[in-house]
mmCIF file of C-alpha atoms in Angstrom:
data_model
loop_
_atom_site.group_PDB
_atom_site.id
_atom_site.type_symbol
_atom_site.label_atom_id
_atom_site.label_comp_id
_atom_site.label_asym_id
_atom_site.label_seq_id
_atom_site.Cartn_x
_atom_site.Cartn_y
_atom_site.Cartn_z
ATOM 1 C CA MET A 1 2.580 -17.659 -10.560
ATOM 2 C CA ARG A 2 6.270 -18.661 -9.043
ATOM 3 C CA ASN A 3 8.958 -17.833 -11.482
ATOM 4 C CA PRO A 4 12.165 -19.782 -9.719
ATOM 5 C CA THR A 5 14.960 -18.725 -10.158
ATOM 6 C CA LEU A 6 18.193 -19.656 -9.776
ATOM 7 C CA LEU A 7 20.033 -17.648 -6.252
ATOM 8 C CA LEU A 8 23.548 -16.768 -7.241
ATOM 9 C CA VAL A 9 23.615 -15.465 -3.945
ATOM 10 C CA PRO A 10 25.682 -11.735 -3.309
ATOM 11 C CA VAL A 11 28.399 -11.436 -1.975
ATOM 12 C CA LEU A 12 29.053 -9.014 0.864
ATOM 13 C CA VAL A 13 30.327 -5.706 -0.092
ATOM 14 C CA LEU A 14 31.363 -4.365 2.744
ATOM 15 C CA LEU A 15 33.942 -7.190 3.636
ATOM 16 C CA LEU A 16 35.986 -6.528 0.416
ATOM 17 C CA PRO A 17 38.405 -4.389 0.467
ATOM 18 C CA GLY A 18 38.511 -0.879 -1.785
ATOM 19 C CA CYS A 19 35.081 -1.851 -2.448
ATOM 20 C CA ALA A 20 33.799 1.730 -2.793
ATOM 21 C CA THR A 21 35.754 3.449 -5.725
ATOM 22 C CA ARG A 22 34.768 0.042 -7.895
ATOM 23 C CA GLN A 23 30.790 2.004 -6.748
ATOM 24 C CA ALA A 24 30.179 4.235 -9.737
ATOM 25 C CA VAL A 25 30.180 1.131 -12.080
ATOM 26 C CA LEU A 26 27.438 -1.161 -10.384
ATOM 27 C CA VAL A 27 24.982 -1.389 -13.126
ATOM 28 C CA THR A 28 21.857 -1.784 -9.642
ATOM 29 C CA ASP A 29 21.550 2.170 -8.549
ATOM 30 C CA THR A 30 20.746 0.914 -4.919
ATOM 31 C CA ARG A 31 17.698 3.569 -4.077
ATOM 32 C CA GLU A 32 15.451 1.765 -6.077
ATOM 33 C CA PHE A 33 15.386 -1.703 -3.783
ATOM 34 C CA VAL A 34 13.687 0.282 -1.245
ATOM 35 C CA THR A 35 11.500 1.919 -4.089
ATOM 36 C CA ALA A 36 10.190 -1.738 -5.662
ATOM 37 C CA GLY A 37 10.591 -3.023 -1.688
ATOM 38 C CA ARG A 38 7.855 -1.269 -0.612
ATOM 39 C CA GLU A 39 5.717 -0.578 -3.998
ATOM 40 C CA ALA A 40 5.745 -4.839 -3.798
ATOM 41 C CA GLY A 41 4.823 -4.406 0.266
ATOM 42 C CA ASP A 42 0.737 -1.706 -0.937
ATOM 43 C CA ARG A 43 0.335 -4.098 -4.115
ATOM 44 C CA ALA A 44 0.172 -7.457 -2.871
ATOM 45 C CA ALA A 45 -1.022 -5.954 0.054
ATOM 46 C CA SER A 46 -3.711 -4.752 -2.486
ATOM 47 C CA PHE A 47 -4.717 -8.292 -2.766
ATOM 48 C CA PHE A 48 -5.627 -9.085 0.684
ATOM 49 C CA ASP A 49 -8.362 -5.931 0.750
ATOM 50 C CA GLU A 50 -10.180 -7.483 -2.357
ATOM 51 C CA ALA A 51 -9.735 -10.933 -1.457
ATOM 52 C CA HIS A 52 -11.789 -10.523 1.649
ATOM 53 C CA ARG A 53 -14.638 -7.642 0.270
ATOM 54 C CA ARG A 54 -14.737 -11.058 -2.370
ATOM 55 C CA GLN A 55 -15.488 -13.667 -0.153
ATOM 56 C CA LEU A 56 -17.937 -11.860 1.815
ATOM 57 C CA GLU A 57 -20.069 -11.167 -1.068
ATOM 58 C CA ALA A 58 -19.172 -15.095 -1.514
ATOM 59 C CA ASN A 59 -20.809 -15.598 1.582
ATOM 60 C CA ALA A 60 -23.911 -13.389 1.925
ATOM 61 C CA ILE A 61 -25.493 -14.523 -1.783
ATOM 62 C CA LEU A 62 -24.874 -18.647 -0.373
ATOM 63 C CA VAL A 63 -26.807 -17.101 2.824
ATOM 64 C CA ALA A 64 -29.474 -15.463 0.767
ATOM 65 C CA SER A 65 -29.296 -18.959 -1.646
ATOM 66 C CA GLU A 66 -30.181 -21.666 1.021
ATOM 67 C CA PRO A 67 -33.279 -20.868 2.685
ATOM 68 C CA SER A 68 -32.241 -22.985 6.015
ATOM 69 C CA CYS A 69 -29.590 -20.306 6.827
ATOM 70 C CA LEU A 70 -29.448 -17.291 8.482
ATOM 71 C CA TRP A 71 -26.537 -14.989 8.654
ATOM 72 C CA GLY A 72 -24.788 -14.721 11.322
ATOM 73 C CA PRO A 73 -21.204 -15.468 13.043
ATOM 74 C CA ALA A 74 -20.731 -18.503 11.333
ATOM 75 C CA ILE A 75 -23.427 -21.123 10.356
ATOM 76 C CA GLU A 76 -23.142 -24.878 10.595
ATOM 77 C CA LEU A 77 -23.240 -26.960 7.443
ATOM 78 C CA ARG A 78 -24.709 -31.070 7.627
ATOM 79 C CA THR A 79 -22.015 -33.184 6.873
ATOM 80 C CA ASP A 80 -23.936 -35.835 5.387
ATOM 81 C CA PHE A 81 -25.946 -33.933 2.702
ATOM 82 C CA THR A 82 -27.238 -35.845 0.038
ATOM 83 C CA ALA A 83 -29.902 -34.931 -2.146
ATOM 84 C CA GLY A 84 -33.215 -33.034 -0.520
ATOM 85 C CA ASP A 85 -31.381 -32.462 2.320
ATOM 86 C CA SER A 86 -30.917 -27.987 3.480
ATOM 87 C CA LEU A 87 -27.654 -26.971 3.997
ATOM 88 C CA CYS A 88 -27.986 -26.283 7.386
ATOM 89 C CA LEU A 89 -29.068 -27.788 10.409
ATOM 90 C CA SER A 90 -31.610 -26.314 12.493
ATOM 91 C CA ASP A 91 -31.686 -25.518 16.306
ATOM 92 C CA ALA A 92 -33.789 -28.904 16.163
ATOM 93 C CA GLU A 93 -31.258 -31.214 14.926
ATOM 94 C CA LEU A 94 -28.269 -29.488 16.700
ATOM 95 C CA ALA A 95 -30.123 -30.250 20.041
ATOM 96 C CA ALA A 96 -30.351 -33.498 18.477
ATOM 97 C CA GLY A 97 -26.655 -34.525 17.792
ATOM 98 C CA ALA A 98 -26.946 -34.641 14.175
ATOM 99 C CA PRO A 99 -23.261 -34.273 12.532
ATOM 100 C CA SER A 100 -22.214 -30.494 11.093
ATOM 101 C CA THR A 101 -19.426 -29.118 10.523
ATOM 102 C CA THR A 102 -19.577 -25.002 11.828
ATOM 103 C CA TYR A 103 -18.352 -22.588 8.780
ATOM 104 C CA SER A 104 -17.277 -19.114 9.977
ATOM 105 C CA LEU A 105 -19.718 -16.148 7.693
ATOM 106 C CA ARG A 106 -16.784 -13.503 8.648
ATOM 107 C CA PRO A 107 -13.706 -13.791 6.882
ATOM 108 C CA ILE A 108 -10.004 -13.772 7.986
ATOM 109 C CA ASP A 109 -8.871 -10.537 8.662
ATOM 110 C CA PRO A 110 -7.241 -9.564 5.870
ATOM 111 C CA ARG A 111 -4.797 -6.818 7.747
ATOM 112 C CA ALA A 112 -2.093 -9.282 9.448
ATOM 113 C CA ALA A 113 -1.373 -10.538 6.126
ATOM 114 C CA LYS A 114 -1.758 -7.276 3.948
ATOM 115 C CA GLY A 115 1.133 -5.995 6.880
ATOM 116 C CA ALA A 116 2.636 -9.479 5.607
ATOM 117 C CA MET A 117 3.690 -8.298 2.568
ATOM 118 C CA GLN A 118 5.131 -4.886 3.182
ATOM 119 C CA LEU A 119 7.012 -6.767 5.575
ATOM 120 C CA ILE A 120 8.023 -9.680 2.702
ATOM 121 C CA GLY A 121 8.805 -5.923 0.806
ATOM 122 C CA ALA A 122 10.633 -4.740 3.945
ATOM 123 C CA LEU A 123 13.210 -7.427 4.216
ATOM 124 C CA GLY A 124 13.599 -8.287 -0.075
ATOM 125 C CA ALA A 125 14.772 -3.790 -0.212
ATOM 126 C CA TYR A 126 17.148 -4.773 3.183
ATOM 127 C CA LEU A 127 18.943 -8.188 1.259
ATOM 128 C CA GLY A 128 19.448 -5.786 -1.754
ATOM 129 C CA GLU A 129 20.969 -2.616 0.376
ATOM 130 C CA LEU A 130 22.742 -5.060 2.358
ATOM 131 C CA SER A 131 24.475 -6.818 -0.954
ATOM 132 C CA GLN A 132 25.716 -3.730 -1.922
ATOM 133 C CA LEU A 133 26.570 -2.032 0.584
ATOM 134 C CA THR A 134 29.573 0.729 0.576
ATOM 135 C CA PRO A 135 30.525 3.767 2.491
ATOM 136 C CA GLU A 136 28.256 5.438 -0.125
ATOM 137 C CA THR A 137 25.279 3.629 0.294
ATOM 138 C CA GLU A 138 25.480 3.617 3.696
ATOM 139 C CA PRO A 139 22.178 6.639 4.130
ATOM 140 C CA GLN A 140 20.022 4.180 1.748
ATOM 141 C CA PHE A 141 21.253 0.801 3.475
ATOM 142 C CA THR A 142 19.370 2.749 6.922
ATOM 143 C CA VAL A 143 16.635 3.458 4.937
ATOM 144 C CA ALA A 144 16.139 0.444 4.095
ATOM 145 C CA VAL A 145 16.478 -1.133 7.775
ATOM 146 C CA SER A 146 14.586 0.824 9.513
ATOM 147 C CA ASP A 147 11.191 0.562 7.278
ATOM 148 C CA ALA A 148 12.201 -3.528 8.238
ATOM 149 C CA ALA A 149 11.582 -2.527 11.514
ATOM 150 C CA ASN A 150 8.514 -0.212 10.835
ATOM 151 C CA ALA A 151 6.951 -3.305 9.250
ATOM 152 C CA LEU A 152 7.433 -5.316 11.785
ATOM 153 C CA ASP A 153 6.411 -3.217 14.146
ATOM 154 C CA LEU A 154 3.070 -2.465 12.895
ATOM 155 C CA LEU A 155 2.439 -6.269 12.474
ATOM 156 C CA ALA A 156 3.363 -7.118 15.524
ATOM 157 C CA SER A 157 1.058 -4.202 16.903
ATOM 158 C CA LEU A 158 -1.640 -6.409 14.288
ATOM 159 C CA LEU A 159 -0.910 -10.248 16.252
ATOM 160 C CA ALA A 160 -1.631 -8.184 20.051
ATOM 161 C CA PRO A 161 -4.771 -9.852 21.262
ATOM 162 C CA ALA A 162 -7.762 -8.060 20.953
ATOM 163 C CA GLY A 163 -9.924 -7.881 24.124
ATOM 164 C CA ASP A 164 -11.057 -11.009 23.893
ATOM 165 C CA GLU A 165 -10.922 -12.544 20.488
ATOM 166 C CA PRO A 166 -7.672 -14.083 20.001
ATOM 167 C CA PRO A 167 -4.986 -12.195 16.862
ATOM 168 C CA ASP A 168 -5.332 -14.735 13.440
ATOM 169 C CA LEU A 169 -1.332 -15.084 13.808
ATOM 170 C CA VAL A 170 -0.782 -16.226 17.171
ATOM 171 C CA GLY A 171 1.462 -18.467 15.331
ATOM 172 C CA ALA A 172 3.661 -15.695 14.021
ATOM 173 C CA ALA A 173 4.049 -13.880 16.575
ATOM 174 C CA GLY A 174 7.378 -15.272 17.411
ATOM 175 C CA PRO A 175 9.017 -14.762 14.849
ATOM 176 C CA VAL A 176 7.855 -11.036 14.471
ATOM 177 C CA ALA A 177 9.806 -10.502 17.999
ATOM 178 C CA GLU A 178 12.748 -12.790 17.227
ATOM 179 C CA LEU A 179 13.547 -10.611 13.635
ATOM 180 C CA ALA A 180 13.129 -7.507 15.257
ATOM 181 C CA ASP A 181 15.594 -8.021 17.996
ATOM 182 C CA TYR A 182 17.296 -8.808 14.642
ATOM 183 C CA PHE A 183 17.223 -5.112 13.049
ATOM 184 C CA ALA A 184 17.543 -4.176 15.975
ATOM 185 C CA ALA A 185 20.435 -5.209 16.206
ATOM 186 C CA ILE A 186 21.384 -4.210 12.388
ATOM 187 C CA ALA A 187 20.626 -0.655 13.392
ATOM 188 C CA GLN A 188 23.282 -0.169 16.059
ATOM 189 C CA THR A 189 26.100 -0.571 13.242
ATOM 190 C CA ARG A 190 23.981 2.447 11.333
ATOM 191 C CA GLY A 191 25.815 0.938 8.477
ATOM 192 C CA GLN A 192 29.405 -0.093 9.584
ATOM 193 C CA GLY A 193 30.630 -2.441 7.340
ATOM 194 C CA ASP A 194 32.579 -4.876 9.558
ATOM 195 C CA ALA A 195 30.209 -3.848 12.723
ATOM 196 C CA VAL A 196 27.138 -4.967 9.863
ATOM 197 C CA ALA A 197 28.630 -8.591 8.061
ATOM 198 C CA ARG A 198 30.107 -9.027 11.883
ATOM 199 C CA THR A 199 26.088 -8.614 13.466
ATOM 200 C CA VAL A 200 24.394 -10.886 10.029
ATOM 201 C CA ARG A 201 27.136 -13.631 10.666
ATOM 202 C CA GLU A 202 26.385 -13.496 14.614
ATOM 203 C CA ARG A 203 23.169 -13.465 14.324
ATOM 204 C CA GLY A 204 22.227 -14.557 10.697
ATOM 205 C CA PRO A 205 20.514 -18.210 11.988
ATOM 206 C CA ALA A 206 18.630 -16.176 13.825
ATOM 207 C CA PHE A 207 17.044 -14.718 11.006
ATOM 208 C CA ASP A 208 16.642 -17.839 9.212
ATOM 209 C CA ARG A 209 15.185 -18.942 11.776
ATOM 210 C CA ALA A 210 11.961 -16.752 11.501
ATOM 211 C CA VAL A 211 11.435 -15.872 8.362
ATOM 212 C CA ILE A 212 11.045 -19.489 8.120
ATOM 213 C CA ALA A 213 8.596 -19.655 10.549
ATOM 214 C CA LEU A 214 6.533 -17.168 8.483
ATOM 215 C CA ALA A 215 6.491 -19.005 5.521
ATOM 216 C CA ALA A 216 4.906 -22.192 7.787
ATOM 217 C CA GLN A 217 2.292 -19.731 9.005
ATOM 218 C CA MET A 218 1.828 -18.485 5.526
ATOM 219 C CA GLN A 219 1.086 -22.318 4.493
ATOM 220 C CA ALA A 220 -1.531 -23.012 8.181
ATOM 221 C CA TRP A 221 -3.203 -19.216 6.610
ATOM 222 C CA ARG A 222 -3.071 -21.306 3.914
ATOM 223 C CA ILE A 223 -5.289 -23.757 4.905
ATOM 224 C CA GLY A 224 -7.624 -21.225 6.926
ATOM 225 C CA VAL A 225 -8.505 -19.995 3.865
ATOM 226 C CA VAL A 226 -9.629 -23.311 2.009
ATOM 227 C CA GLY A 227 -9.412 -25.624 5.112
ATOM 228 C CA THR A 228 -12.415 -28.256 5.815
ATOM 229 C CA ALA A 229 -15.399 -26.505 6.873
ATOM 230 C CA ASP A 230 -14.509 -24.149 2.776
ATOM 231 C CA GLN A 231 -14.711 -27.533 1.310
ATOM 232 C CA VAL A 232 -17.787 -28.851 3.020
ATOM 233 C CA ALA A 233 -19.417 -25.601 1.862
ATOM 234 C CA ALA A 234 -17.755 -26.561 -0.961
ATOM 235 C CA ASN A 235 -19.303 -29.704 -1.711
ATOM 236 C CA ALA A 236 -22.508 -28.381 -0.540
ATOM 237 C CA GLN A 237 -23.416 -25.966 -2.513
ATOM 238 C CA LEU A 238 -22.453 -27.598 -5.185
ATOM 239 C CA GLN A 239 -24.994 -30.419 -4.361
ATOM 240 C CA VAL A 240 -27.871 -27.206 -3.955
ATOM 241 C CA ALA A 241 -26.932 -25.803 -7.167
ATOM 242 C CA ASN A 242 -27.385 -28.852 -9.073
ATOM 243 C CA ARG A 243 -30.834 -29.669 -6.916
ATOM 244 C CA ASN A 244 -32.313 -26.410 -8.574
ATOM 245 C CA LEU A 245 -31.038 -26.795 -11.059
ATOM 246 C CA ALA A 246 -32.674 -29.638 -12.459
ATOM 247 C CA GLN A 247 -35.802 -27.310 -11.985
ATOM 248 C CA LEU A 248 -34.032 -24.223 -14.503
ATOM 249 C CA GLN A 249 -35.635 -24.597 -18.347
ATOM 250 C CA ASP A 250 -34.285 -21.268 -19.266
ATOM 251 C CA PHE A 251 -31.141 -21.372 -20.239
ATOM 252 C CA GLU A 252 -29.186 -18.671 -18.944
ATOM 253 C CA ALA A 253 -30.372 -18.982 -15.271
ATOM 254 C CA ARG A 254 -29.204 -22.339 -15.461
ATOM 255 C CA ARG A 255 -25.754 -20.736 -16.905
ATOM 256 C CA ALA A 256 -25.784 -17.926 -13.821
ATOM 257 C CA VAL A 257 -26.364 -21.298 -11.150
ATOM 258 C CA LEU A 258 -22.883 -22.151 -12.900
ATOM 259 C CA LEU A 259 -20.860 -19.061 -13.115
ATOM 260 C CA GLN A 260 -21.060 -18.733 -9.896
ATOM 261 C CA LEU A 261 -20.358 -21.796 -8.872
ATOM 262 C CA ILE A 262 -17.005 -21.251 -10.898
ATOM 263 C CA GLU A 263 -16.183 -18.283 -10.111
ATOM 264 C CA GLN A 264 -16.520 -19.311 -6.631
ATOM 265 C CA GLY A 265 -14.173 -22.032 -6.730
ATOM 266 C CA GLU A 266 -11.657 -19.331 -8.989
ATOM 267 C CA GLN A 267 -11.713 -17.095 -5.942
ATOM 268 C CA GLN A 268 -10.899 -19.484 -3.565
ATOM 269 C CA SER A 269 -8.101 -20.962 -5.409
ATOM 270 C CA ALA A 270 -6.683 -17.995 -5.651
ATOM 271 C CA ALA A 271 -6.166 -16.868 -2.738
ATOM 272 C CA ALA A 272 -4.656 -20.154 -1.871
ATOM 273 C CA ALA A 273 -2.040 -19.529 -4.517
ATOM 274 C CA ALA A 274 -1.611 -16.172 -3.218
ATOM 275 C CA TYR A 275 -0.370 -17.537 0.274
ATOM 276 C CA ASP A 276 1.704 -20.382 -1.270
ATOM 277 C CA GLU A 277 3.841 -18.017 -3.474
ATOM 278 C CA ALA A 278 4.928 -15.553 -0.128
ATOM 279 C CA ALA A 279 5.539 -18.553 1.657
ATOM 280 C CA ALA A 280 7.915 -19.691 -1.503
ATOM 281 C CA LEU A 281 9.003 -15.971 -1.356
ATOM 282 C CA LEU A 282 9.575 -15.765 2.701
ATOM 283 C CA ARG A 283 12.128 -19.646 1.669
ATOM 284 C CA ASP A 284 14.072 -17.604 -0.933
ATOM 285 C CA ILE A 285 14.919 -15.094 0.838
ATOM 286 C CA THR A 286 16.655 -16.899 3.204
ATOM 287 C CA ALA A 287 17.901 -18.598 0.704
ATOM 288 C CA GLN A 288 19.389 -15.144 -0.250
ATOM 289 C CA HIS A 289 20.259 -13.890 3.164
ATOM 290 C CA ALA A 290 22.244 -17.823 4.253
ATOM 291 C CA GLY A 291 23.964 -17.387 0.919
ATOM 292 C CA LEU A 292 25.344 -13.537 2.772
ATOM 293 C CA VAL A 293 26.428 -15.123 5.972
ATOM 294 C CA GLN A 294 27.761 -17.545 3.712
ATOM 295 C CA LEU A 295 30.489 -16.316 1.823
ATOM 296 C CA ALA A 296 30.906 -13.660 4.613
ATOM 297 C CA GLY A 297 34.584 -12.569 4.538
ATOM 298 C CA ASN A 298 35.436 -13.942 1.223
ATOM 299 C CA GLN A 299 38.031 -12.383 -0.615
ATOM 300 C CA PRO A 300 37.163 -12.423 -4.759
ATOM 301 C CA THR A 301 39.231 -10.779 -7.447
ATOM 302 C CA SER A 302 37.403 -6.815 -8.464
ATOM 303 C CA GLU A 303 35.806 -8.135 -11.644
ATOM 304 C CA GLN A 304 34.076 -11.456 -9.462
ATOM 305 C CA GLN A 305 32.995 -8.827 -6.678
ATOM 306 C CA LEU A 306 30.771 -6.740 -9.373
ATOM 307 C CA ARG A 307 29.228 -9.647 -11.275
ATOM 308 C CA ILE A 308 28.158 -11.170 -8.251
ATOM 309 C CA ARG A 309 26.688 -8.141 -7.207
ATOM 310 C CA ARG A 310 24.905 -6.589 -10.193
ATOM 311 C CA GLU A 311 23.441 -10.918 -10.238
ATOM 312 C CA GLY A 312 22.669 -10.072 -6.259
ATOM 313 C CA GLY A 313 20.618 -7.444 -6.733
ATOM 314 C CA ARG A 314 19.242 -8.228 -10.571
ATOM 315 C CA GLN A 315 18.302 -10.963 -8.131
ATOM 316 C CA VAL A 316 16.624 -9.462 -5.527
ATOM 317 C CA LEU A 317 14.849 -7.773 -7.988
ATOM 318 C CA GLY A 318 13.481 -10.268 -9.105
ATOM 319 C CA LEU A 319 12.564 -10.899 -6.020
ATOM 320 C CA LEU A 320 10.252 -7.646 -5.359
ATOM 321 C CA ASP A 321 8.868 -8.244 -8.984
ATOM 322 C CA ARG A 322 7.293 -11.589 -8.130
ATOM 323 C CA LEU A 323 5.475 -9.952 -4.847
ATOM 324 C CA ALA A 324 4.111 -7.009 -6.515
ATOM 325 C CA ARG A 325 2.623 -9.262 -9.224
ATOM 326 C CA ILE A 326 0.486 -10.989 -6.254
ATOM 327 C CA GLY A 327 -1.723 -7.598 -5.834
ATOM 328 C CA ALA A 328 -2.264 -8.138 -9.914
ATOM 329 C CA SER A 329 -3.141 -11.732 -8.805
ATOM 330 C CA PRO A 330 -6.440 -12.374 -11.164
ATOM 331 C CA LEU A 331 -9.903 -12.242 -8.983
ATOM 332 C CA PRO A 332 -12.707 -13.540 -10.683
ATOM 333 C CA GLY A 333 -15.478 -10.672 -10.413
ATOM 334 C CA LEU A 334 -19.125 -12.213 -9.193
ATOM 335 C CA LEU A 335 -21.386 -9.971 -12.395
ATOM 336 C CA GLY A 336 -23.833 -9.161 -9.832
ATOM 337 C CA ILE A 337 -24.954 -13.297 -10.622
ATOM 338 C CA GLY A 338 -26.726 -13.084 -6.350
ATOM 339 C CA THR A 339 -28.355 -16.125 -5.960
ATOM 340 C CA LEU A 340 -27.376 -20.443 -6.220
ATOM 341 C CA LEU A 341 -31.143 -20.165 -6.287
ATOM 342 C CA PRO A 342 -33.567 -20.725 -9.482
#
């Protein structure tokens, strides 16, 4: 899914003398960053709604296909599954201490993942606007900062504990708060070049640290999607299906069982790839931001300025295009197969 690109980091235009007079020859219309960020975030977020729905369908099929399993918050899977065994342990076996693996039938709530995708879009738009900032583009820069702050507020509300239930992404609460502080400080500059540059230099390490922590959280969330319990469930499903295949002679019936297994595996792989790409995007955003901090105060020639600004804008739009493609990731359909039973 990921298309690696060389990160040629842009220069902080706001630190350069005479940049406002050169704005007319820039290729990138800075309004494009905010539009692309919003659209990419929404498209990527849609993936997680669909993935959540497909996982619920797959879990329902699993329980419907195995008489030993009952629907509820979770099932207890047999860890030492062999041919002839039931997939789920009975109450008597559990009471006797038989080893089991708890498999949740309730997929991870997609709301926080959707909020994280919209945040990535807002971060990309902010970096694009920052790399091109001049007095003429200050209003659009302010919009990008507001979008990032709003996305952080939304994500923070989703991470707040509700009742006795811990948030899905408790590890992300700290980084989100740190980024909120960063953007609050940026907002106070009101797009004034020197003030923005000073704040970016002073708070740049906090931004980088928080975004890298969010990338690590995405990887942790990925493990939650394809963790140990999911692997145990996949292995048990495979053995149950093979047991049932031995009883089937009809080609279409055998094909249906096999397609169900294949599609569930592909669905899990697609979800894992989406989290991997989100983590990679966050790391690349950190590299872009770190470059802005590193180059702050440099005084290249006007031609160098324009070239680096154009390249920086193109790279940011490339990052946002990768984010949008998460929403276009193929999720296998269940094709109405509906059972692993013969």
